[in-house]
Amino acid sequence: MTQGIQVTGENIYYGDFLAVRNVNVTIQPHAITALIGPSGCGKSTFLRTLNRMHEVIPGAHVEGSVKIDGEDIYAPGVDPVKVRGHVGMVFQRPNPFPTMTIRDNVLAGLRLNKKRISKSEEDEVVERSLSGANLWNEVKDRLDAPGASLSGGQQQRLCIARAIAVRPAVLLMDEPASALDPISTLAIEDLMNDLKDEYTIVIVTHNMQQAARVSSQTGFFNLEGAGKPGHLVEFDDTEKIFSNPSQKETEDYVSGRFG
Ligand SMILES: Nc1ncnc2c1ncn2[C@@H]1O[C@H](COP(=O)(O)OP(=O)(O)OP(=O)(O)O)[C@@H](O)[C@H]1O
Ligand SMILES: [Mg+2]
């Protein structure tokens, strides 16, 4: 993973409804990129087009191109399941399989994507992924307990462990800390910081302090009005977006003068 993500002329539809129009952006590899903007402007929609999760909704489709590692993930013949193995996703609400054990939760994505691996290989993956998600020490003595027995913050880290178990190049996170308390939120932010050396991370957040704390670049999405498509207004270094953005809309939003 050296080239980041290049999105060119991307239009995103739900059936006939154009939800997000004409996105052109280059996302840096091995860095954290934050996406901000008001509710309904298309942040989650855009994020889901980066691993072809968008098109699982009937009628949903995209125009334009998304290149990851130089390869167009929408080119004919590309297997979306493979893309999702390369580009992992963590959702807003921690969604471990509640009755499945902690260990099996970590292995779930791997078992979906691959043929059988040996018990000792599995053990390695479980320890590496839980350590990577900064959860190993808390759960190593109860790997056979159900996923639901963990706290909210631990469950979110379990979902991160599940996502990194398949060794993706890119991690997409849609408001990963919105259901968490401040301590768990900071733990997730620390974790993202550690992970960015190995992964390209794109995070959606409503929390501007969080965007400012964790990301090196920020994209601001907005929409002109109800029923109109969302669009990427400005994309730049996080410092610039929050201190001296080029667009007035961005300034109004980041300074809380929006709407
Ligand atoms: N499954 C869907 N089917 C049809 N339209 C959808 C679907 N999901 C989202 N939309 C529409 O697409 C637009 C963008 O929604 P999206 O969820 O991407 O916004 P968002 O920026 O993530 O908002 P929030 O901050 O509230 O999460 C909205 O107009 C929304 O109603
Ligand atoms: Mg959203």
Short mmCIF file of C-alpha atoms and ligand atoms in Angstrom, two decimals:
data_model
loop_
_atom_site.label_atom_id
_atom_site.label_comp_id
_atom_site.label_asym_id
_atom_site.label_seq_id
_atom_site.Cartn_x
_atom_site.Cartn_y
_atom_site.Cartn_z
CA MET A 1 0.00 0.00 0.00
CA THR A 2 1.88 3.01 -1.20
CA GLN A 3 -0.39 5.03 -3.40
CA GLY A 4 -3.36 5.76 -1.19
CA ILE A 5 -6.87 6.03 -2.55
CA GLN A 6 -7.71 8.04 -5.68
CA VAL A 7 -11.35 8.89 -6.24
CA THR A 8 -12.20 10.49 -9.59
CA GLY A 9 -15.53 11.90 -10.76
CA GLU A 10 -17.50 9.75 -8.36
CA ASN A 11 -21.30 10.05 -8.35
CA ILE A 12 -23.11 7.90 -5.80
CA TYR A 13 -26.73 6.82 -6.28
CA TYR A 14 -29.48 5.07 -4.36
CA GLY A 15 -31.66 4.04 -7.34
CA ASP A 16 -32.40 7.30 -9.17
CA PHE A 17 -31.44 9.47 -6.20
CA LEU A 18 -28.03 11.09 -6.58
CA ALA A 19 -26.87 11.15 -2.94
CA VAL A 20 -23.30 12.43 -3.47
CA ARG A 21 -21.99 14.16 -6.57
CA ASN A 22 -18.64 14.44 -8.28
CA VAL A 23 -16.12 13.49 -5.60
CA ASN A 24 -12.48 13.97 -6.58
CA VAL A 25 -9.96 13.27 -3.86
CA THR A 26 -6.66 11.58 -3.11
CA ILE A 27 -6.37 9.98 0.32
CA GLN A 28 -2.85 9.59 1.66
CA PRO A 29 -1.55 6.12 2.55
CA HIS A 30 -0.46 5.33 6.14
CA ALA A 31 -2.24 8.35 7.54
CA ILE A 32 -5.56 9.13 9.15
CA THR A 33 -8.05 11.05 7.06
CA ALA A 34 -11.17 12.46 8.72
CA LEU A 35 -14.49 13.12 6.99
CA ILE A 36 -16.77 15.70 8.59
CA GLY A 37 -20.01 17.43 7.67
CA PRO A 38 -23.66 17.77 8.69
CA SER A 39 -26.04 14.82 8.95
CA GLY A 40 -27.23 13.53 5.59
CA CYS A 41 -24.43 15.01 3.50
CA GLY A 42 -23.22 11.55 2.47
CA LYS A 43 -20.20 10.77 4.64
CA SER A 44 -21.27 7.18 5.38
CA THR A 45 -22.43 6.72 1.80
CA PHE A 46 -19.06 7.85 0.45
CA LEU A 47 -17.16 5.69 2.96
CA ARG A 48 -19.09 2.58 1.91
CA THR A 49 -18.12 3.10 -1.72
CA LEU A 50 -14.46 2.67 -0.75
CA ASN A 51 -14.97 -1.05 -0.11
CA ARG A 52 -17.98 -1.73 -2.32
CA MET A 53 -20.34 -2.08 0.63
CA HIS A 54 -22.59 0.55 -0.97
CA GLU A 55 -23.79 -1.73 -3.71
CA VAL A 56 -25.21 -4.38 -1.35
CA ILE A 57 -28.26 -2.07 -1.14
CA PRO A 58 -30.60 -2.90 -4.04
CA GLY A 59 -30.42 -0.24 -6.77
CA ALA A 60 -27.38 1.45 -5.23
CA HIS A 61 -24.56 2.13 -7.66
CA VAL A 62 -21.66 4.46 -8.40
CA GLU A 63 -20.20 6.23 -11.42
CA GLY A 64 -16.58 7.28 -11.72
CA SER A 65 -13.55 5.48 -10.39
CA VAL A 66 -12.04 4.49 -7.06
CA LYS A 67 -8.44 3.33 -7.22
CA ILE A 68 -6.80 1.65 -4.27
CA ASP A 69 -3.16 0.77 -4.61
CA GLY A 70 -3.48 1.89 -8.23
CA GLU A 71 -6.27 -0.58 -9.03
CA ASP A 72 -9.81 0.43 -9.90
CA ILE A 73 -11.97 -1.51 -7.44
CA TYR A 74 -14.97 -1.03 -9.76
CA ALA A 75 -13.27 -2.41 -12.86
CA PRO A 76 -15.12 -5.27 -14.56
CA GLY A 77 -14.13 -8.64 -13.12
CA VAL A 78 -13.07 -7.32 -9.72
CA ASP A 79 -14.53 -9.48 -6.93
CA PRO A 80 -16.19 -7.25 -4.28
CA VAL A 81 -15.57 -9.86 -1.58
CA LYS A 82 -11.85 -9.62 -2.29
CA VAL A 83 -12.03 -5.82 -2.14
CA ARG A 84 -13.66 -6.04 1.28
CA GLY A 85 -10.83 -8.29 2.44
CA HIS A 86 -8.40 -5.57 1.42
CA VAL A 87 -10.46 -2.70 2.82
CA GLY A 88 -11.88 -3.44 6.27
CA MET A 89 -14.71 -1.60 7.96
CA VAL A 90 -15.64 -0.75 11.54
CA PHE A 91 -19.14 0.55 12.17
CA GLN A 92 -20.58 3.19 14.46
CA ARG A 93 -22.10 0.74 16.92
CA PRO A 94 -19.86 -2.08 18.06
CA ASN A 95 -21.37 -5.12 16.36
CA PRO A 96 -19.60 -8.25 17.56
CA PHE A 97 -21.51 -11.50 17.15
CA PRO A 98 -22.93 -11.55 20.70
CA THR A 99 -23.10 -15.30 21.35
CA MET A 100 -19.92 -16.14 19.46
CA THR A 101 -16.79 -16.34 21.60
CA ILE A 102 -14.22 -13.54 21.64
CA ARG A 103 -11.82 -15.84 19.81
CA ASP A 104 -14.36 -16.77 17.11
CA ASN A 105 -15.34 -13.13 16.68
CA VAL A 106 -11.73 -12.31 15.79
CA LEU A 107 -11.60 -15.20 13.33
CA ALA A 108 -15.01 -14.57 11.75
CA GLY A 109 -13.81 -12.51 8.78
CA LEU A 110 -10.93 -14.84 8.12
CA ARG A 111 -13.19 -17.88 8.06
CA LEU A 112 -15.47 -16.09 5.61
CA ASN A 113 -12.64 -15.27 3.23
CA LYS A 114 -10.44 -18.33 3.39
CA LYS A 115 -10.22 -22.04 3.55
CA ARG A 116 -9.36 -23.77 6.82
CA ILE A 117 -6.19 -22.82 8.67
CA SER A 118 -4.56 -24.79 11.48
CA LYS A 119 -5.34 -24.25 15.15
CA SER A 120 -1.88 -22.82 15.80
CA GLU A 121 -2.20 -20.39 12.88
CA GLU A 122 -5.55 -19.35 14.30
CA ASP A 123 -4.00 -18.80 17.72
CA GLU A 124 -1.41 -16.54 16.13
CA VAL A 125 -4.03 -14.51 14.30
CA VAL A 126 -6.11 -14.13 17.48
CA GLU A 127 -3.17 -12.90 19.54
CA ARG A 128 -1.80 -10.61 16.82
CA SER A 129 -5.20 -9.04 16.11
CA LEU A 130 -6.23 -8.56 19.74
CA SER A 131 -2.79 -7.13 20.54
CA GLY A 132 -3.09 -4.83 17.52
CA ALA A 133 -6.45 -3.63 18.80
CA ASN A 134 -4.97 -3.12 22.26
CA LEU A 135 -7.35 -5.64 23.83
CA TRP A 136 -5.19 -8.74 24.31
CA ASN A 137 -4.24 -8.15 27.92
CA GLU A 138 -7.84 -7.61 28.93
CA VAL A 139 -9.22 -10.76 27.30
CA LYS A 140 -6.40 -13.30 26.97
CA ASP A 141 -7.72 -15.31 29.92
CA ARG A 142 -11.29 -15.44 28.65
CA LEU A 143 -11.11 -15.97 24.91
CA ASP A 144 -14.03 -18.41 25.13
CA ALA A 145 -16.38 -15.91 26.76
CA PRO A 146 -19.10 -14.51 24.49
CA GLY A 147 -18.51 -11.23 22.62
CA ALA A 148 -21.46 -9.71 24.47
CA SER A 149 -19.64 -10.10 27.82
CA LEU A 150 -17.32 -7.18 26.97
CA SER A 151 -17.90 -3.49 27.71
CA GLY A 152 -18.85 -1.15 24.86
CA GLY A 153 -15.30 0.11 24.42
CA GLN A 154 -13.94 -3.43 24.52
CA GLN A 155 -16.53 -4.55 21.97
CA GLN A 156 -15.48 -1.75 19.64
CA ARG A 157 -11.85 -2.83 19.99
CA LEU A 158 -12.97 -6.43 19.34
CA CYS A 159 -14.54 -5.23 16.09
CA ILE A 160 -11.28 -3.51 15.20
CA ALA A 161 -9.44 -6.77 15.95
CA ARG A 162 -11.89 -8.62 13.69
CA ALA A 163 -11.27 -6.06 10.94
CA ILE A 164 -7.47 -6.23 11.16
CA ALA A 165 -7.40 -10.05 11.46
CA VAL A 166 -7.62 -10.31 7.67
CA ARG A 167 -4.69 -7.87 7.30
CA PRO A 168 -6.47 -5.23 5.24
CA ALA A 169 -4.51 -2.36 3.69
CA VAL A 170 -7.21 0.15 4.48
CA LEU A 171 -9.45 0.56 7.54
CA LEU A 172 -12.70 2.49 7.18
CA MET A 173 -14.29 3.64 10.42
CA ASP A 174 -17.75 5.18 10.54
CA GLU A 175 -18.04 7.15 13.80
CA PRO A 176 -16.24 4.38 15.71
CA ALA A 177 -16.29 6.25 19.02
CA SER A 178 -19.77 7.79 18.98
CA ALA A 179 -21.22 5.13 21.30
CA LEU A 180 -18.28 5.25 23.72
CA ASP A 181 -17.41 7.09 26.90
CA PRO A 182 -14.51 9.63 26.84
CA ILE A 183 -11.94 7.17 28.20
CA SER A 184 -12.77 4.49 25.63
CA THR A 185 -12.86 7.19 22.95
CA LEU A 186 -9.31 8.25 23.78
CA ALA A 187 -8.27 4.58 23.82
CA ILE A 188 -9.65 4.15 20.29
CA GLU A 189 -7.88 7.34 19.17
CA ASP A 190 -4.57 6.09 20.59
CA LEU A 191 -5.14 2.84 18.83
CA MET A 192 -5.79 4.58 15.50
CA ASN A 193 -2.57 6.46 15.95
CA ASP A 194 -0.66 3.19 16.41
CA LEU A 195 -2.45 1.54 13.49
CA LYS A 196 -1.74 4.28 10.97
CA ASP A 197 1.85 3.10 10.52
CA GLU A 198 0.48 -0.10 9.05
CA TYR A 199 -2.92 0.91 7.68
CA THR A 200 -4.49 3.70 5.70
CA ILE A 201 -7.34 4.90 7.90
CA VAL A 202 -10.42 6.85 6.89
CA ILE A 203 -12.68 7.92 9.73
CA VAL A 204 -16.07 9.63 9.74
CA THR A 205 -16.67 11.71 12.84
CA HIS A 206 -19.11 14.29 14.14
CA ASN A 207 -16.60 15.25 16.78
CA MET A 208 -14.44 18.09 15.45
CA GLN A 209 -11.99 17.88 18.33
CA GLN A 210 -11.54 14.25 17.45
CA ALA A 211 -10.97 15.05 13.77
CA ALA A 212 -8.46 17.72 14.76
CA ARG A 213 -6.69 15.39 17.22
CA VAL A 214 -6.32 12.26 15.14
CA SER A 215 -6.21 13.14 11.47
CA SER A 216 -3.57 14.62 9.20
CA GLN A 217 -6.06 15.51 6.46
CA THR A 218 -9.74 16.35 6.61
CA GLY A 219 -12.54 16.42 4.06
CA PHE A 220 -15.62 18.56 4.61
CA PHE A 221 -18.85 17.37 2.98
CA ASN A 222 -21.93 19.57 2.74
CA LEU A 223 -25.25 19.68 0.91
CA GLU A 224 -26.98 22.62 -0.69
CA GLY A 225 -30.42 21.70 0.60
CA ALA A 226 -32.92 18.94 1.29
CA GLY A 227 -33.10 16.47 -1.58
CA LYS A 228 -29.93 17.87 -3.16
CA PRO A 229 -26.81 15.74 -3.43
CA GLY A 230 -24.00 16.08 -0.94
CA HIS A 231 -20.56 17.01 -2.18
CA LEU A 232 -17.01 17.37 -0.98
CA VAL A 233 -16.56 21.10 -0.38
CA GLU A 234 -12.95 21.10 0.70
CA PHE A 235 -10.17 18.64 1.38
CA ASP A 236 -6.88 19.72 2.90
CA ASP A 237 -4.47 19.35 5.77
CA THR A 238 -6.42 19.13 9.01
CA GLU A 239 -4.57 22.10 10.42
CA LYS A 240 -5.61 24.25 7.48
CA ILE A 241 -9.25 23.07 7.53
CA PHE A 242 -9.57 24.04 11.17
CA SER A 243 -7.54 27.25 11.19
CA ASN A 244 -7.70 28.76 7.74
CA PRO A 245 -10.02 26.93 5.33
CA SER A 246 -10.38 28.30 1.78
CA GLN A 247 -14.17 28.01 1.67
CA LYS A 248 -16.54 30.09 3.77
CA GLU A 249 -18.89 27.10 4.15
CA THR A 250 -16.08 25.15 5.77
CA GLU A 251 -15.23 27.97 8.10
CA ASP A 252 -18.88 28.36 9.15
CA TYR A 253 -19.12 24.66 9.86
CA VAL A 254 -15.90 24.19 11.80
CA SER A 255 -16.52 27.33 13.84
CA GLY A 256 -20.05 26.16 14.72
CA ARG A 257 -21.81 28.88 12.72
CA PHE A 258 -23.47 26.30 10.50
CA GLY A 259 -27.19 26.29 9.66
N1 LIG B 1 -30.07 2.83 2.17
C1 LIG B 1 -30.40 4.04 1.68
N2 LIG B 1 -31.36 4.14 0.72
C2 LIG B 1 -31.71 5.35 0.21
N3 LIG B 1 -31.15 6.51 0.58
C3 LIG B 1 -30.20 6.46 1.52
C4 LIG B 1 -29.76 5.24 2.12
N4 LIG B 1 -28.79 5.50 3.04
C5 LIG B 1 -28.62 6.84 2.99
N5 LIG B 1 -29.46 7.41 2.08
C6 LIG B 1 -29.55 8.85 1.77
O1 LIG B 1 -28.28 9.30 1.30
C7 LIG B 1 -27.99 10.59 1.83
C8 LIG B 1 -26.66 10.53 2.59
O2 LIG B 1 -26.82 9.71 3.75
P1 LIG B 1 -25.60 9.28 4.67
O3 LIG B 1 -26.11 8.25 5.61
O4 LIG B 1 -24.47 8.92 3.81
O5 LIG B 1 -25.29 10.64 5.43
P2 LIG B 1 -24.23 10.93 6.59
O6 LIG B 1 -23.43 12.12 6.16
O7 LIG B 1 -23.50 9.69 6.93
O8 LIG B 1 -25.19 11.35 7.79
P3 LIG B 1 -25.02 11.10 9.38
O9 LIG B 1 -24.03 12.12 9.85
O10 LIG B 1 -26.40 11.38 9.92
O11 LIG B 1 -24.58 9.69 9.60
C9 LIG B 1 -29.19 10.98 2.69
O12 LIG B 1 -30.05 11.78 1.90
C10 LIG B 1 -29.83 9.67 3.02
O13 LIG B 1 -31.20 9.81 3.25
MG MG B 2 -23.36 8.49 8.67
#
